[in-house]
CSV table of C-alpha atoms (C1' of nucleotides) in Angstrom, one decimal:
chain,number,residue,atom,x,y,z
E,1,MET,CA,-64.7,4.4,-18.2
E,2,PRO,CA,-66.2,3.6,-14.9
E,3,ARG,CA,-67.0,-0.4,-13.9
E,4,HIS,CA,-70.6,-1.2,-12.7
E,5,PRO,CA,-70.8,-0.9,-8.9
E,6,THR,CA,-72.0,-3.4,-6.6
E,7,ARG,CA,-69.0,-5.7,-8.2
E,8,PRO,CA,-67.0,-6.8,-5.1
E,9,ASP,CA,-63.9,-6.5,-6.4
E,10,GLU,CA,-62.1,-7.9,-9.2
E,11,SER,CA,-58.4,-7.0,-8.7
E,12,ARG,CA,-56.0,-8.7,-6.8
E,13,ALA,CA,-54.1,-5.8,-5.5
E,14,SER,CA,-57.0,-4.6,-3.1
E,15,ILE,CA,-57.3,-8.1,-2.1
E,16,GLU,CA,-53.6,-8.7,-1.0
E,17,ILE,CA,-53.3,-5.2,0.3
E,18,SER,CA,-56.2,-5.2,2.4
E,19,GLU,CA,-55.0,-8.2,4.0
E,20,ALA,CA,-51.8,-7.3,4.8
E,21,CYS,CA,-51.0,-3.9,5.0
E,22,TYR,CA,-48.8,-2.7,8.1
E,23,ALA,CA,-49.5,1.0,7.2
E,24,ALA,CA,-53.2,0.6,7.5
E,25,ARG,CA,-53.2,-1.3,10.8
E,26,VAL,CA,-50.1,0.9,12.4
E,27,ARG,CA,-52.1,3.8,11.7
E,28,LEU,CA,-55.3,2.4,13.0
E,29,VAL,CA,-54.2,1.8,16.2
E,30,GLY,CA,-52.4,5.3,15.8
E,31,ARG,CA,-55.5,7.2,15.6
E,32,MET,CA,-57.2,4.8,18.6
E,33,VAL,CA,-54.7,5.2,20.8
E,34,THR,CA,-54.0,8.7,20.2
E,35,ARG,CA,-57.8,9.7,20.3
E,36,ILE,CA,-57.6,8.3,24.2
E,37,TYR,CA,-54.8,10.7,25.3
E,38,GLU,CA,-56.0,13.8,23.4
E,39,THR,CA,-59.3,13.6,25.1
E,40,ALA,CA,-57.7,12.6,28.5
E,41,LEU,CA,-55.1,15.9,28.3
E,42,ARG,CA,-57.7,18.2,26.9
E,43,PRO,CA,-58.2,19.7,30.0
E,44,LEU,CA,-54.7,20.8,30.4
E,45,GLY,CA,-54.6,22.1,26.7
E,46,LEU,CA,-52.1,20.0,26.1
E,47,THR,CA,-51.6,17.5,23.1
E,48,THR,CA,-50.2,14.2,23.0
E,49,ALA,CA,-47.2,15.6,20.9
E,50,GLN,CA,-46.8,18.2,23.0
E,51,MET,CA,-46.6,16.1,25.9
E,52,ASN,CA,-44.0,13.6,24.2
E,53,ILE,CA,-41.8,16.3,23.2
E,54,LEU,CA,-42.1,18.3,27.1
E,55,VAL,CA,-41.6,14.7,28.4
E,56,LEU,CA,-38.7,13.6,26.7
E,57,THR,CA,-37.1,17.5,26.8
E,58,SER,CA,-37.6,17.4,31.0
E,59,ARG,CA,-35.8,14.0,30.7
E,60,LEU,CA,-32.5,15.3,28.9
E,61,GLY,CA,-32.3,18.7,31.2
E,62,GLU,CA,-31.4,20.3,28.0
E,63,ALA,CA,-31.0,19.6,24.5
E,64,SER,CA,-30.7,20.7,20.6
E,65,ALA,CA,-33.9,20.5,18.5
E,66,ALA,CA,-31.8,17.9,16.4
E,67,ARG,CA,-31.2,15.5,19.3
E,68,ILE,CA,-34.5,15.7,20.1
E,69,CYS,CA,-35.4,15.0,16.3
E,70,GLY,CA,-32.7,11.9,16.3
E,71,ILE,CA,-34.6,10.5,19.4
E,72,LEU,CA,-38.3,10.8,18.3
E,73,TRP,CA,-37.6,10.1,14.7
E,74,LEU,CA,-39.6,13.6,13.8
E,75,ASP,CA,-38.7,16.1,11.1
E,76,PRO,CA,-37.3,18.8,12.1
E,77,SER,CA,-39.8,21.2,10.4
E,78,THR,CA,-42.2,19.2,12.7
E,79,LEU,CA,-40.5,19.7,15.9
E,80,SER,CA,-39.8,23.1,15.1
E,81,ARG,CA,-43.7,23.9,14.7
E,82,ASN,CA,-44.4,22.1,17.8
E,83,LEU,CA,-42.2,24.0,19.6
E,84,GLU,CA,-43.5,27.5,18.7
E,85,ARG,CA,-46.7,26.1,20.7
E,86,LEU,CA,-44.7,24.9,23.6
E,87,GLN,CA,-42.4,28.0,23.8
E,88,ALA,CA,-45.7,30.5,23.1
E,89,ARG,CA,-47.4,28.7,26.3
E,90,GLY,CA,-44.0,29.0,28.1
E,91,LEU,CA,-43.8,25.3,29.0
E,92,ILE,CA,-40.5,25.1,27.0
E,93,THR,CA,-37.6,27.8,26.9
E,94,GLN,CA,-34.2,28.2,25.1
E,95,ARG,CA,-30.7,29.7,25.7
E,96,PRO,CA,-28.3,30.2,22.6
E,97,GLY,CA,-26.0,27.2,22.3
E,98,THR,CA,-22.4,28.0,22.1
E,99,ASP,CA,-23.0,26.7,18.4
E,100,ARG,CA,-24.5,30.0,17.6
E,101,ARG,CA,-26.9,27.7,15.1
E,102,SER,CA,-28.2,26.0,17.6
E,103,ARG,CA,-30.2,26.8,21.0
E,104,LEU,CA,-30.6,24.3,23.8
E,105,LEU,CA,-34.1,23.7,25.0
E,106,TRP,CA,-35.2,23.2,28.4
E,107,VAL,CA,-38.6,22.7,30.4
E,108,THR,CA,-40.0,25.9,32.4
E,109,ARG,CA,-40.7,25.9,36.0
E,110,LYS,CA,-44.3,26.3,34.4
E,111,GLY,CA,-43.5,23.3,31.9
E,112,ALA,CA,-42.7,20.7,35.1
E,113,ASP,CA,-46.0,21.8,36.5
E,114,THR,CA,-47.8,21.1,33.5
E,115,LEU,CA,-46.3,17.6,33.4
E,116,ALA,CA,-47.2,17.1,37.1
E,117,GLU,CA,-50.8,18.0,36.3
E,118,ALA,CA,-50.8,15.8,33.4
E,119,LEU,CA,-49.6,12.6,35.1
E,120,PRO,CA,-53.0,11.8,36.6
E,121,LEU,CA,-54.5,12.0,33.3
E,122,TRP,CA,-51.9,10.3,31.4
E,123,ARG,CA,-52.4,7.2,33.9
E,124,GLY,CA,-56.3,6.9,32.8
E,125,ALA,CA,-55.5,7.2,29.2
E,126,GLN,CA,-52.8,4.4,29.7
E,127,SER,CA,-55.5,2.3,31.5
E,128,GLU,CA,-57.8,2.8,28.7
E,129,VAL,CA,-55.5,1.7,25.9
E,130,GLU,CA,-55.0,-1.4,28.0
E,131,LYS,CA,-58.7,-2.0,28.3
E,132,ALA,CA,-59.0,-1.2,24.8
E,133,LEU,CA,-55.9,-3.2,23.2
E,134,GLY,CA,-55.7,-5.4,26.1
E,135,ARG,CA,-52.8,-5.6,28.3
E,136,ALA,CA,-50.8,-8.2,26.5
E,137,THR,CA,-51.3,-6.5,23.5
E,138,ALA,CA,-50.6,-3.3,25.0
E,139,VAL,CA,-47.2,-4.0,26.2
E,140,SER,CA,-46.4,-6.1,22.6
E,141,VAL,CA,-46.7,-2.6,20.8
E,142,LYS,CA,-44.5,-1.2,23.6
E,143,ALA,CA,-41.6,-3.7,23.2
E,144,VAL,CA,-41.6,-2.1,19.5
E,145,GLY,CA,-41.7,1.3,20.4
E,146,ASP,CA,-39.3,0.6,22.8
E,147,ARG,CA,-36.8,-0.9,20.0
E,148,LEU,CA,-37.1,2.3,18.0
E,149,LEU,CA,-36.6,4.6,20.9
E,150,ALA,CA,-33.4,2.6,21.6
E,151,GLU,CA,-32.5,3.2,18.1
E,152,GLY,CA,-33.1,6.9,18.4
E,153,PHE,CA,-31.0,7.0,21.5
E,154,SER,CA,-28.0,4.9,20.0
E,155,ARG,CA,-27.9,7.0,17.3
E,156,GLU,CA,-27.0,9.7,19.2
E,157,LYS,CA,-23.4,7.8,19.9
E,158,THR,CA,-22.5,5.1,17.2
E,159,ASP,CA,-23.3,7.1,14.0
E,160,ASP,CA,-24.2,4.2,11.6
L,1,MET,CA,-39.3,31.4,37.1
L,2,PRO,CA,-37.2,29.1,35.1
L,3,ARG,CA,-35.2,26.4,36.7
L,4,HIS,CA,-31.5,26.4,36.0
L,5,PRO,CA,-31.1,24.6,33.0
L,6,THR,CA,-28.8,21.3,33.0
L,7,ARG,CA,-30.7,19.5,35.8
L,8,PRO,CA,-31.5,15.9,34.8
L,9,ASP,CA,-35.1,16.3,35.6
L,10,GLU,CA,-36.4,16.6,39.2
L,11,SER,CA,-39.8,15.5,38.5
L,12,ARG,CA,-41.4,12.1,38.7
L,13,ALA,CA,-43.8,12.7,35.9
L,14,SER,CA,-41.3,12.8,33.4
L,15,ILE,CA,-39.5,9.4,34.2
L,16,GLU,CA,-42.9,7.6,34.6
L,17,ILE,CA,-44.1,8.7,31.4
L,18,SER,CA,-41.2,8.7,28.8
L,19,GLU,CA,-40.5,5.3,30.5
L,20,ALA,CA,-44.1,3.7,29.8
L,21,CYS,CA,-46.1,5.7,27.4
L,22,TYR,CA,-48.0,3.9,24.8
L,23,ALA,CA,-48.6,6.6,22.7
L,24,ALA,CA,-45.5,8.2,22.3
L,25,ARG,CA,-44.2,4.5,20.9
L,26,VAL,CA,-47.4,3.9,19.0
L,27,ARG,CA,-47.1,6.9,17.3
L,28,LEU,CA,-43.4,7.0,17.1
L,29,VAL,CA,-43.7,3.4,14.9
L,30,GLY,CA,-46.7,5.0,13.1
L,31,ARG,CA,-44.5,7.9,11.8
L,32,MET,CA,-41.7,5.7,10.8
L,33,VAL,CA,-44.1,2.7,9.1
L,34,THR,CA,-45.8,5.9,7.5
L,35,ARG,CA,-42.6,7.2,6.2
L,36,ILE,CA,-41.8,4.0,4.5
L,37,TYR,CA,-45.3,3.4,2.1
L,38,GLU,CA,-45.0,7.6,1.8
L,39,THR,CA,-41.6,7.1,-0.2
L,40,ALA,CA,-42.8,4.0,-2.2
L,41,LEU,CA,-46.2,5.5,-3.3
L,42,ARG,CA,-44.7,8.4,-4.0
L,43,PRO,CA,-44.2,8.0,-7.9
L,44,LEU,CA,-47.8,7.2,-8.0
L,45,GLY,CA,-48.8,10.7,-6.1
L,46,LEU,CA,-50.6,8.3,-3.9
L,47,THR,CA,-50.4,8.9,-0.1
L,48,THR,CA,-50.8,5.9,2.4
L,49,ALA,CA,-54.2,7.0,3.7
L,50,GLN,CA,-55.4,7.3,0.3
L,51,MET,CA,-54.4,4.3,-0.7
L,52,ASN,CA,-56.0,2.3,1.9
L,53,ILE,CA,-59.4,4.1,1.7
L,54,LEU,CA,-59.0,3.2,-1.9
L,55,VAL,CA,-58.3,-0.6,-1.0
L,56,LEU,CA,-61.1,-0.9,1.1
L,57,THR,CA,-63.6,0.7,-0.7
L,58,SER,CA,-62.4,-1.6,-3.7
L,59,ARG,CA,-63.1,-4.7,-1.5
L,60,LEU,CA,-66.3,-3.4,-0.4
L,61,GLY,CA,-67.7,-3.0,-4.0
L,62,GLU,CA,-69.5,0.2,-3.1
L,63,ALA,CA,-69.9,1.7,0.4
L,64,SER,CA,-71.0,4.9,2.1
L,65,ALA,CA,-69.0,7.0,3.6
L,66,ALA,CA,-70.3,6.1,7.3
L,67,ARG,CA,-69.4,2.7,6.7
L,68,ILE,CA,-66.1,3.0,5.5
L,69,CYS,CA,-65.4,5.2,8.7
L,70,GLY,CA,-66.9,2.7,11.0
L,71,ILE,CA,-64.6,0.0,9.9
L,72,LEU,CA,-61.2,2.6,9.6
L,73,TRP,CA,-62.1,4.1,13.1
L,74,LEU,CA,-61.8,7.4,10.8
L,75,ASP,CA,-63.8,10.6,12.0
L,76,PRO,CA,-65.8,11.7,9.0
L,77,SER,CA,-64.6,15.3,8.3
L,78,THR,CA,-61.1,13.5,8.0
L,79,LEU,CA,-62.9,10.9,5.5
L,80,SER,CA,-64.5,14.1,3.5
L,81,ARG,CA,-61.4,15.6,2.8
L,82,ASN,CA,-59.3,12.6,1.6
L,83,LEU,CA,-62.5,11.5,-0.4
L,84,GLU,CA,-62.2,15.1,-2.1
L,85,ARG,CA,-58.9,14.1,-3.3
L,86,LEU,CA,-59.5,10.9,-4.1
L,87,GLN,CA,-62.4,12.2,-6.7
L,88,ALA,CA,-60.7,15.1,-8.1
L,89,ARG,CA,-58.3,12.8,-9.3
L,90,GLY,CA,-60.9,10.4,-10.7
L,91,LEU,CA,-59.9,7.5,-8.5
L,92,ILE,CA,-63.0,7.0,-6.7
L,93,THR,CA,-66.9,8.1,-7.9
L,94,GLN,CA,-70.0,8.3,-6.3
L,95,ARG,CA,-73.8,7.7,-6.8
L,96,PRO,CA,-76.6,9.0,-5.0
L,97,GLY,CA,-78.0,5.9,-2.8
L,98,THR,CA,-81.8,5.6,-1.8
L,99,ASP,CA,-81.5,7.7,1.2
L,100,ARG,CA,-80.7,10.9,-0.7
L,101,ARG,CA,-78.8,11.9,2.6
L,102,SER,CA,-75.6,9.7,1.6
L,103,ARG,CA,-73.9,8.6,-1.2
L,104,LEU,CA,-72.6,5.4,-2.2
L,105,LEU,CA,-68.9,5.3,-3.2
L,106,TRP,CA,-67.0,3.0,-5.6
L,107,VAL,CA,-63.6,2.7,-7.1
L,108,THR,CA,-63.7,3.7,-11.0
L,109,ARG,CA,-61.4,2.0,-13.7
L,110,LYS,CA,-58.5,4.1,-13.0
L,111,GLY,CA,-59.0,3.6,-9.7
L,112,ALA,CA,-58.2,0.4,-9.7
L,113,ASP,CA,-55.6,0.5,-12.2
L,114,THR,CA,-54.1,2.7,-9.8
L,115,LEU,CA,-54.3,0.0,-7.2
L,116,ALA,CA,-52.5,-2.3,-9.7
L,117,GLU,CA,-49.8,0.1,-10.1
L,118,ALA,CA,-49.4,0.4,-6.4
L,119,LEU,CA,-49.0,-3.0,-5.8
L,120,PRO,CA,-45.5,-3.9,-6.4
L,121,LEU,CA,-44.6,-0.6,-4.6
L,122,TRP,CA,-46.3,-1.5,-1.6
L,123,ARG,CA,-45.2,-4.7,-1.5
L,124,GLY,CA,-41.4,-3.2,-1.4
L,125,ALA,CA,-42.5,-0.8,1.8
L,126,GLN,CA,-44.0,-4.2,3.1
L,127,SER,CA,-40.4,-5.8,3.1
L,128,GLU,CA,-38.9,-2.4,4.1
L,129,VAL,CA,-41.4,-2.3,7.4
L,130,GLU,CA,-40.3,-6.0,8.1
L,131,LYS,CA,-36.7,-5.2,7.7
L,132,ALA,CA,-36.9,-2.2,9.7
L,133,LEU,CA,-39.0,-3.4,12.7
L,134,GLY,CA,-38.1,-7.1,12.3
L,135,ARG,CA,-40.5,-9.7,11.1
L,136,ALA,CA,-41.8,-11.3,14.0
L,137,THR,CA,-42.4,-7.5,15.3
L,138,ALA,CA,-43.8,-6.6,12.6
L,139,VAL,CA,-46.0,-9.8,12.3
L,140,SER,CA,-47.1,-9.0,16.0
L,141,VAL,CA,-47.9,-4.9,15.3
L,142,LYS,CA,-50.3,-6.4,12.4
L,143,ALA,CA,-52.3,-8.7,14.5
L,144,VAL,CA,-53.2,-5.6,16.9
L,145,GLY,CA,-54.7,-3.9,13.9
L,146,ASP,CA,-56.1,-6.9,12.6
L,147,ARG,CA,-58.3,-7.2,15.8
L,148,LEU,CA,-59.2,-3.3,15.8
L,149,LEU,CA,-60.3,-4.0,12.0
L,150,ALA,CA,-62.3,-6.9,12.7
L,151,GLU,CA,-64.0,-4.7,15.8
L,152,GLY,CA,-64.8,-1.9,12.8
L,153,PHE,CA,-66.4,-5.0,10.9
L,154,SER,CA,-68.2,-6.3,13.4
L,155,ARG,CA,-69.9,-2.7,14.5
L,156,GLU,CA,-71.2,-2.5,11.1
L,157,LYS,CA,-74.0,-5.2,12.5
L,158,THR,CA,-73.6,-6.0,16.3
L,159,ASP,CA,-74.2,-2.5,17.3
L,160,ASP,CA,-73.1,-3.0,20.8
Z,1,DC,C1',-99.4,17.6,7.4
Z,2,DC,C1',-96.2,19.7,10.6
Z,3,DT,C1',-92.1,19.4,14.0
Z,4,DC,C1',-88.4,17.8,15.8
Z,5,DA,C1',-84.8,14.5,17.2
Z,6,DT,C1',-82.2,11.9,14.3
Z,7,DA,C1',-78.4,10.8,10.8
Z,8,DA,C1',-75.0,11.7,6.7
Z,9,DT,C1',-71.9,14.8,5.3
Z,10,DT,C1',-69.7,19.0,5.3
Z,11,DT,C1',-67.2,23.4,6.7
Z,12,DG,C1',-64.4,26.2,9.9
Z,13,DT,C1',-60.6,25.6,12.4
Z,14,DA,C1',-56.4,24.1,14.7
Z,15,DT,C1',-52.6,20.7,15.2
Z,16,DC,C1',-49.3,17.1,13.6
Z,17,DT,C1',-46.6,15.3,10.2
Z,18,DA,C1',-43.2,15.8,6.3
Z,19,DC,C1',-40.4,17.4,1.8
Z,20,DA,C1',-38.5,21.2,-0.4
Z,21,DA,C1',-36.2,25.3,-0.6
Z,22,DT,C1',-33.9,28.5,2.1
Z,23,DT,C1',-31.2,31.2,5.8
Z,24,DA,C1',-27.1,31.5,9.2
Z,25,DT,C1',-22.9,29.1,10.9
Z,26,DT,C1',-19.4,26.2,11.3
Z,27,DG,C1',-15.3,24.2,10.3
Z,28,DC,C1',-12.3,22.2,6.6
Z,29,DC,C1',-8.9,22.6,3.0
Z,30,DT,C1',-6.2,24.3,-0.1
U,1,DA,C1',-7.3,33.7,4.5
U,2,DG,C1',-11.1,32.6,1.2
U,3,DG,C1',-14.4,29.6,-0.6
U,4,DC,C1',-17.4,26.0,-0.1
U,5,DA,C1',-19.3,21.5,1.9
U,6,DA,C1',-21.9,20.3,5.9
U,7,DT,C1',-25.1,21.1,9.9
U,8,DA,C1',-29.0,23.7,12.7
U,9,DA,C1',-32.8,25.7,12.4
U,10,DT,C1',-37.1,28.3,9.7
U,11,DT,C1',-40.3,29.0,6.0
U,12,DG,C1',-43.4,27.7,2.4
U,13,DT,C1',-46.6,24.5,1.1
U,14,DA,C1',-49.7,20.4,1.3
U,15,DG,C1',-52.0,16.4,3.2
U,16,DA,C1',-53.8,14.0,7.1
U,17,DT,C1',-56.5,14.1,11.1
U,18,DA,C1',-60.3,15.2,14.7
U,19,DC,C1',-63.7,18.5,17.3
U,20,DA,C1',-67.3,21.8,17.3
U,21,DA,C1',-70.5,23.4,14.4
U,22,DA,C1',-73.6,24.1,10.4
U,23,DT,C1',-76.4,22.1,6.4
U,24,DT,C1',-79.2,18.8,4.6
U,25,DA,C1',-82.8,14.5,4.6
U,26,DT,C1',-85.2,11.3,7.2
U,27,DG,C1',-88.4,9.2,9.8
U,28,DA,C1',-91.7,9.0,13.9
U,29,DG,C1',-95.3,11.4,16.4
U,30,DG,C1',-98.9,14.3,17.6
DNA sequence: CCTCATAATTTGTATCTACAATTATTGCCT
DNA sequence: AGGCAATAATTGTAGATACAAATTATGAGG
């Protein structure tokens, strides 16, 4: 039975959740920030997710999908679909690893060129984020991510 | 022409981006946090996005889609699809507004009950986030979201 | 009153994301 | 060697997200 509308919330749950929910806030910031990078990178036809995968692969030189997933806390199926697109565009290639279950991924020349083209656009997005969030806030958000990223890297060796 | 693999990154771009990118970090934290809430809420068949919309609607008592979008910085088309699901489950209903272009949305009794059931699960997720990020970090992330949320609310009156 | 810019939503399309289940390999253990 | 759990990746499915374009209803001017 529907309640009468226009009644500002009789339940405790919505008050407590709306005032404290980390998920709502993290996701809100994520949407806002992502939008800035998507807009900046659109001229290259590169998405934020794709850029991040390309960047990490470039830094690793060569890496298995599993390793990238571990560092970025990405589900393997998600990475799989993103790699499809990056490989279709010729930005990333693979070669069979010694273990025939896995492939080793690396960035092509075209991929490296695309990253170079992306750099100035990415810098613009970084500035916009600092303007939108305030520099201090942006830096503190970055610090949180740094910690998780470091955890992702360390998971490679120290298998807790 | 593909480069020889195993070469640890000759380009400046991937170094600069990987060490400073806000987007990579914000999205990483978002994935991690979202996963915690999705897992916690799964028994209710409620997603994180749905919960947040339900909560806000409940707090507003009654609201147009446009108003919700403004506060949450959500694209109208995104909200439209999420409302489809919430309405299909009978958690939210609508009635025509005075302006026949728009509808006023409100939470049904069933929706309020679902929120009440979600509360303890949500509390568990909150704790998990504090454990995963560290309480101080979680609070600082929350502060960032609070600011954007406040901006969303204030946009309602002061149309800058 | 008609026209047209505007506002509120929805639809079409594409990407990102993850869970569950499947496929292909590996490597251990008897 | 043979069987079988574990590992790497893909596929099926579904929700979240946004941009562009279409739809519907208002409202302001001529």
